[in-house]
Backbone as a ProteinNet text record, in pm:
[ID]
protein_1_A
[PRIMARY]
MSSETRKARVSVADWRVTDGDDTLVTSGLGSCVAVAVYDEGAAVGGLLHAMLPAAPSPAETPAKYVDSGLDEMLAAMYRRGADPDSVAAKLVGGSAMLDISVGDAIGDRNVEAAERALDDAGIPLLASETGGSTGRSVTFSPTNGDVRIDRVDGVDVI
[TERTIARY]
-855.3	-997.8	-1033.5	-1067.7	-1084.7	-1227.5	-1227.7	-1353.9	-1432.6	-1380.6	-1417.6	-1540.5	-1658.2	-1769.7	-1772.2	-1806.8	-1802	-1947.4	-1992.3	-2119.9	-2120.8	-2225.9	-2254.7	-2374.7	-2370.5	-2478	-2588.7	-2710	-2812.4	-2894.4	-2873.7	-2931.3	-3084.7	-3152	-3286.4	-3301.5	-3409.5	-3430.4	-3308.8	-3255.9	-3133.7	-3147.9	-3071	-3052.9	-2905.9	-2876.7	-2743.2	-2749.1	-2646	-2650.5	-2529.1	-2508.3	-2369	-2375.7	-2265.3	-2230.1	-2109.3	-2105.7	-2004.3	-2057.3	-1966.4	-2012.4	-2043	-2072.6	-2130.6	-2260.5	-2254.9	-2378.6	-2445.4	-2567	-2636.8	-2721.7	-2696.8	-2738.7	-2837.3	-2958.1	-3031.7	-3117.3	-3129.9	-3185	-3286.2	-3347.6	-3467.2	-3572.2	-3616.2	-3729.8	-3871	-3923.9	-4061.5	-4169.4	-4219.6	-4318.4	-4270	-4133	-4055.2	-4064.3	-4013.7	-4005.3	-3858.4	-3799.3	-3685	-3731.5	-3672.3	-3729.1	-3599.2	-3566.7	-3432.3	-3482.1	-3386.8	-3414.9	-3278.9	-3276.4	-3177.6	-3178.6	-3065.3	-3046.5	-2928.5	-2973.5	-2894.9	-2775.6	-2826.7	-2736.1	-2636.8	-2657.3	-2579.3	-2491.7	-2536.4	-2495.3	-2485.8	-2612.1	-2622.5	-2738.1	-2738.4	-2856.6	-2870.8	-2968.3	-2994.9	-3088.8	-3068.9	-3164.3	-3223.9	-3355.2	-3371.9	-3456.5	-3431	-3495.2	-3579.9	-3715.8	-3803.8	-3896.8	-3930	-4018.7	-4148.3	-4173	-4321.3	-4344.5	-4475	-4530.2	-4495.1	-4542	-4530.9	-4467.1	-4377.4	-4307.2	-4391.9	-4379.6	-4405.7	-4323	-4381.3	-4300.2	-4249.2	-4115.1	-3994.8	-3982.9	-3902.3	-3879.1	-3749	-3718.5	-3566.6	-3479.4	-3543.9	-3463.7	-3564.5	-3533.9	-3622.4	-3613.3	-3500.6	-3513.9	-3607.2	-3647.6	-3738.4	-3881.1	-3890.4	-4005	-4016.9	-4109.4	-4097.6	-4095.3	-4166.2	-4202.1	-4055.9	-4045.1	-3904.9	-3790.9	-3780.1	-3649.6	-3627.9	-3736.1	-3739.2	-3703.1	-3763.9	-3715.5	-3574.6	-3513.4	-3358.4	-3287.1	-3316.3	-3255.1	-3220.9	-3330.2	-3348.9	-3273.9	-3271.5	-3200.4	-3056.2	-3004.4	-2854.7	-2815.3	-2896.6	-2893.7	-2894.4	-2974.5	-2968.3	-2857.2	-2788.7	-2655.1	-2540.7	-2565.8	-2463	-2456.3	-2570.5	-2563.5	-2679	-2775.8	-2900.2	-2983.5	-3051.5	-3146.3	-3284.8	-3342	-3498.3	-3583.1	-3541.2	-3619.6	-3587.4	-3486.4	-3434.7	-3436.5	-3457.3	-3471.6	-3597.9	-3572.1	-3694.1	-3660	-3772.8	-3761.9	-3815.8	-3777.7	-3823.6	-3847.9	-3946.9	-4008.8	-4028.7	-3958.9	-3969.1	-4013.9	-4100.2	-4116.6	-4276.7	-4289.9	-4441.2	-4509	-4424.2	-4496.9	-4602.2	-4678.9	-4750.5	-4694.8	-4605.6	-4534.5	-4592.4	-4656.2	-4734.7	-4888.7	-4971.2	-5098.2	-5164.5	-5088.6	-5111.4	-5167.1	-5187.4	-5221.5	-5381.7	-5441.6	-5567.7	-5575	-5681.2	-5699.2	-5615.1	-5556.8	-5472.8	-5325.2	-5289.5	-5137.8	-5028.1	-4953.4	-4827.5	-4766.5	-4745.1	-4677.8	-4755.7	-4881.9	-4976.6	-4960.3	-4955	-4958.4	-4809.3	-4695.4	-4573.5	-4563	-4621.3	-4614.6	-4720.7	-4831.5	-4904.5	-4846.9	-4749.2	-4690.3	-4572.2	-4513.2	-4384.6	-4440.9	-4557.1	-4634.4	-4655.1	-4731.1	-4779.5	-4648.4	-4544.9	-4429.5	-4376.7	-4357.1	-4290.9	-4363.6	-4492.6	-4582.9	-4582.5	-4576.9	-4571.5	-4444.7	-4346.1	-4218.8	-4197.8	-4306.8	-4280.8	-4185.8	-4190.1	-4067.6	-4147	-4108.3	-4199.2	-4149	-4255.1	-4227.6	-4228	-4095.7	-4091.9	-4127.6	-4090.6	-4132.3	-4133.2	-4194.6	-4217.3	-4249.2	-4205	-4248.9	-4278.4	-4403.3	-4465.6	-4572.7	-4593.7	-4669.8	-4629.8	-4737.9	-4699	-4696.6	-4623.6	-4582.1	-4430.9	-4337.3	-4220.3	-4097.8	-4017.1	-3904.9	-3813.8	-3752.4	-3676.5	-3528.4	-3468.2	-3312.4	-3312.2	-3245	-3241.6	-3083.8	-3058.8	-2912.4	-2953.8	-2898.5	-2939.3	-2826.8	-2802.3	-2700.8	-2763	-2711.7	-2756.8	-2696.7	-2611	-2551.7	-2643.2	-2726.7	-2808.6	-2937.9	-2968.8	-3121	-3161.9	-3070.6	-3106.1	-3132.4	-3224	-3259.6	-3293.9	-3185.6	-3214.8	-3285.7	-3372.6	-3459.1	-3451.6	-3389.5	-3379.2	-3487.3	-3567.7	-3660.9	-3621.9	-3686	-3675.3	-3696.2	-3804.2	-3870.5	-3821.8	-3709.4	-3649.1	-3585.8	-3552.4	-3494.3	-3544.3	-3557.9	-3627.4	-3525.4	-3523.2	-3449.6	-3570.5	-3581.5	-3678.8	-3595.4
2357.5	2367.5	2514.6	2560.1	2706	2732.2	2876.4	2909.8	3003.1	3016.8	3098.4	3021	3083.5	3040.3	3078.9	2966.3	2964.7	2962.7	3040	3045.4	2923.8	2861.8	2745.1	2794.7	2802.6	2833.7	2724.3	2744.6	2644.9	2700.7	2628.2	2690.6	2654.8	2696.1	2679.8	2516.7	2435.9	2319.2	2239.7	2259.7	2198.1	2187.6	2134.1	2125.4	2122.6	2159.2	2113	2105.1	1992.6	1967.8	1985.3	2050.4	2076.1	2019.6	1986.4	1913.9	2002	2127.5	2229.7	2346.9	2455.2	2604.9	2672.6	2586.9	2658.5	2707.4	2853	2912.6	2881	2831.6	2790.1	2935.6	2935.2	3073.8	3030.4	3097	3086.4	3207.2	3250.4	3356.8	3326.4	3444.1	3435.2	3351.3	3359	3309.5	3384.6	3338.2	3399.9	3306.8	3229.3	3134.1	3006.1	3005.6	2890.2	2885.1	2771.3	2778.9	2738.6	2802.3	2737.9	2658	2551.4	2474.5	2434.4	2488.1	2481.6	2389.3	2281.9	2181.8	2158.9	2152.3	2151.1	2056.7	1992	1945.8	2011	2106.1	2220.4	2125.5	2008.8	1955.5	1865.9	1802.2	1744.9	1851.4	1969.3	2069.7	2022.8	1968.9	1933.6	1983	2044.7	2125.7	2119.5	2157.2	2121.3	2233.7	2277.2	2395.4	2335.8	2329.2	2290.6	2432.1	2437.7	2548.7	2480.2	2452.6	2398.5	2467.4	2439.6	2505.9	2484.4	2344.4	2286.9	2204.4	2203.6	2108.8	1961	1894.7	1735	1693.9	1571.7	1531.5	1428.3	1422	1310	1163.9	1062.2	942.7	868.6	857	896.8	1050.2	1113.1	1254.8	1257.8	1315.3	1335.2	1422.9	1541.6	1612.6	1641	1556	1551.3	1693	1732	1882.9	1984.7	1963.9	2070.5	2069.9	1960.4	1953.6	1941	2012.4	2000	1851.3	1775.3	1624.9	1567.1	1536.7	1458.5	1519.3	1662.5	1726.1	1710.2	1724.7	1714.7	1574.7	1463.4	1336.4	1317.4	1352.5	1331.1	1393.9	1518.8	1618.6	1552.5	1513.7	1460.1	1331.8	1240.7	1116.5	1160.1	1240.7	1310.6	1358.3	1422.1	1475.1	1359.5	1263.5	1151.3	1061.4	1042.6	1009.4	1065.9	1186.2	1269.9	1288.6	1214.8	1222.2	1310.1	1352.2	1445	1329	1365.7	1268.2	1293.6	1209.3	1216.1	1298.9	1276	1305.6	1442.7	1499.8	1626.2	1725.6	1692.7	1808.5	1906.4	2012	2113.1	2209.4	2289.4	2340.3	2464.5	2549.4	2677.9	2709	2800.5	2760.5	2918.5	2942.1	3084.2	3063.5	3168.2	3180.5	3172.8	3121.8	3109.1	3236.1	3329.3	3445	3448.3	3548.5	3543.5	3654.9	3602.2	3694.9	3749.8	3644.9	3685.5	3603	3674.2	3624.3	3566.7	3440	3370.4	3243.3	3205.7	3052.4	3026.9	2930	2905.4	2823.2	2830.5	2797.1	2848.2	2775	2819.6	2843.2	2965.4	3021.7	2910.1	2902.5	2794.3	2831.1	2960.1	2994.8	2930	2931.7	2881.1	2750.4	2671.7	2527.3	2466.8	2543.1	2508.7	2509.3	2634.7	2640.3	2510	2486.3	2392.2	2245.4	2214.1	2099.2	2083.1	2192.8	2197.2	2174.1	2236.1	2224.8	2061.1	2008.6	1885	1767.4	1805.2	1700.2	1709	1838.2	1831	1766.9	1786.3	1706.4	1556.3	1533.9	1374.9	1318.7	1398.9	1348.8	1353.9	1426.4	1435.3	1539.4	1650.9	1764.1	1879.6	1924.6	2045.3	2172.7	2259.7	2394.4	2509.3	2543.8	2639.7	2786.7	2804	2953.6	2952	3051.1	3064.4	3209.4	3244.2	3369.9	3336.4	3333.6	3293.9	3385	3380.1	3434.5	3575.4	3683.2	3810.4	3822.7	3942.6	3940.6	3996.5	3991.4	4010.3	3905.4	3923.2	3807.2	3807	3696.7	3687.6	3620.9	3646.9	3573.7	3513.1	3386.1	3333.3	3300.9	3332.6	3294.8	3207.4	3106.9	2979.7	2931.2	2947.2	2891	2769.2	2661.9	2524.9	2506.4	2567.9	2556.8	2607.9	2699.1	2775.8	2793.3	2767.7	2762.5	2901.7	2999.5	3142.9	3140.9	3187.4	3208.7	3352	3406.7	3570	3578.2	3656.3	3693.7	3810.3	3852.9	3958.5	3986.8	4090.8	4139.5	4277.4	4320.6	4468.4	4567	4509.9	4623.8	4567.4	4505.1	4462.2	4353.8	4331.4	4216.3	4153.2	4018.5	3974.9	3843.3	3802	3703	3594.7	3448.1	3392.6	3269.8
3656.4	3600.6	3603	3473.9	3462.7	3546.4	3595.9	3656.6	3556.4	3413.9	3334.2	3281.3	3253.5	3201.7	3049.1	2983.7	2838.8	2776.6	2669.2	2626.3	2512.6	2526.9	2400.4	2339.3	2225.8	2132.2	2095	2121.2	2082	1959.2	1845.9	1737.6	1736.1	1630.3	1595.5	1585.6	1616.1	1594.1	1658.1	1775	1835.8	1974.6	2051.2	2203.7	2234.3	2360.3	2407.5	2551	2584.5	2726.2	2798.3	2906.9	2971.5	3106.6	3152.1	3289.4	3349.9	3309.3	3357.1	3367.2	3363	3402	3274.1	3173.7	3034.4	3064.5	2995.7	2977.3	2830.5	2841.2	2705.5	2656.8	2543.2	2488.8	2365.3	2337.5	2220.8	2169.8	2060.3	2011.7	1888	1866.7	1763.6	1801.8	1937.3	1965.1	1928.7	1834.2	1794.5	1858.1	1760.9	1807.1	1858.9	1845.6	1890.8	2045.4	2120.3	2266.8	2277.2	2400.4	2473.5	2599.3	2602.7	2741.6	2805.1	2916	3007.8	3105.4	3097.3	3201.1	3296.4	3421.8	3502	3639.7	3668.9	3791.9	3870.2	3955.5	4034.4	4095.9	4187.9	4259.2	4152.3	4048.1	3973.7	3871.7	3880.4	3769.1	3650.6	3604.2	3472.1	3411.7	3313.6	3247.6	3102.8	3009.3	2884.7	2835	2706.7	2669.6	2528.9	2501.5	2361.9	2325	2184.4	2106.6	2000.6	2023.3	1920.2	1846.6	1730.6	1617	1632.2	1651	1631.4	1760	1778.7	1898.8	1875.5	1780.1	1797.4	1663.6	1669.7	1583.5	1518.4	1374.2	1308.7	1336.6	1309.3	1358.5	1212.5	1208	1289.2	1240.9	1327.6	1303	1267.3	1147.2	1073.4	1165.5	1219.1	1323.8	1458.5	1532.4	1645	1732.4	1738.5	1814.5	1738.8	1631.2	1583.5	1640.9	1712.2	1790	1936.8	1987.3	2162.4	2215	2151.5	2226.3	2205.5	2078	2055.7	2105.4	2109.7	2126.1	2280.2	2367	2497.7	2549.7	2477.9	2523.3	2498.2	2372.5	2323.8	2430.1	2454.5	2558.9	2695.9	2737.9	2872.7	2886.2	2789.9	2781.8	2794.4	2732.7	2716.8	2873.5	2930.4	3067.3	3168.4	3153.3	3265.1	3219.9	3106.8	3075	3141.1	3151.3	3212.1	3368.5	3410.3	3570.8	3620.7	3545	3620.2	3682	3790.7	3863.9	3796.6	3751.8	3719.5	3815.8	3941	4072.8	4102.2	4053.8	4103.1	3985.8	3861.1	3756.7	3784	3722.6	3727.7	3587.6	3537	3420.2	3415.4	3315.3	3287.9	3146.5	3114.1	2964.5	2903.9	2800.5	2749.7	2580.9	2543.9	2399.1	2389.4	2269.3	2219.1	2190	2137.4	2106.8	1960.2	1946.7	1837.8	1757.5	1666.6	1606.8	1462.1	1396	1295.6	1289.1	1255.3	1278.2	1131.4	1114.2	967.1	992.2	1117.5	1138.6	1157.4	1137.2	1125.9	1261.8	1339.2	1472.6	1584.7	1675	1781.3	1710.8	1751.2	1690.8	1736.6	1657.2	1659.6	1796.1	1827.8	1960.1	2077.1	2087.7	2188.8	2180.6	2077.7	2056.1	2117.1	2085.1	2128.6	2270.6	2337.2	2494.2	2545.5	2502.3	2545.4	2543.3	2420.8	2411.2	2494.3	2515.7	2622.3	2756.8	2795.1	2936.3	2966	2865.1	2848	2861.9	2762.4	2773.2	2903.2	2962.9	3110.4	3196	3201.2	3300.8	3273.1	3150.4	3123.4	3166.2	3167.9	3214.8	3364.5	3435.9	3570.7	3618.8	3550.3	3566.4	3609.4	3698	3750.6	3681.2	3622.7	3559.7	3655	3706.2	3823.2	3769.5	3649.9	3583.2	3436.1	3380.5	3237.2	3216.8	3098.4	3017.4	2898.2	2866.9	2728	2664.6	2533.8	2474.5	2441.6	2425.2	2373.7	2238	2211.4	2062.2	2025.6	2112.1	2081.2	2103.1	1996.9	2022.1	2134.4	2179.5	2290.1	2239.1	2325.7	2339.2	2483.6	2508.9	2619.2	2656.4	2798.4	2834.7	2951.2	2969.6	3074.3	3130.9	3264.8	3345.9	3411.5	3371.7	3425.4	3580.9	3635.4	3753	3856.2	3829.2	3921.2	3864.3	3743	3701	3643.9	3644.3	3625.2	3454.9	3396.4	3267.1	3268	3181.1	3157	3025.1	3008.3	2880.9	2832.4	2719.6	2653.5	2547.1	2553.8	2468.4	2430	2324.5	2263.9	2366.6	2445.9	2554.7	2696	2717.1	2850.9	2867.8	2995.3	3006.1	3148.3	3158.2	3286.4	3319.4	3459.2	3500.3	3553.5	3526.9	3570.6	3664.3
[MASK]
++++++++++++++++++++++++++++++++++++++++++++++++++++++++++++++++++++++++++++++++++++++++++++++++++++++++++++++++++++++++++++++++++++++++++++++++++++++++++++++

């Protein structure tokens, strides 16, 4: 077994689950949100890159939406051995990149949808970096829960 960590890319409107040492990476987070969920004890984690808060029924591309994408990703994590009572989450994104929306900005709505979906699933949100007006890229290590956030103006780890 190799101890080398591989990077697995998560595209926009997509999610990926790993039960190994893979690092999950996504970029281009503006108003989109990245939801990182992991069970450290089982070494299972997933990263969702969602564009919109709520899916129509049925959703042709569930991962495009926070609610249906999170549901799909969690089901895949539980099939890989994650314990629903041991998972935790971190949330990134939801910037106000362009002020073209009517009412609440889409970034704010995505953050609210993610917080609500996690709460509904009984998953604690341990940390978040949301809002603002800059784009972000995320590197997530499911084995320890570290989320590295790269922005034009700096880097944070939550």
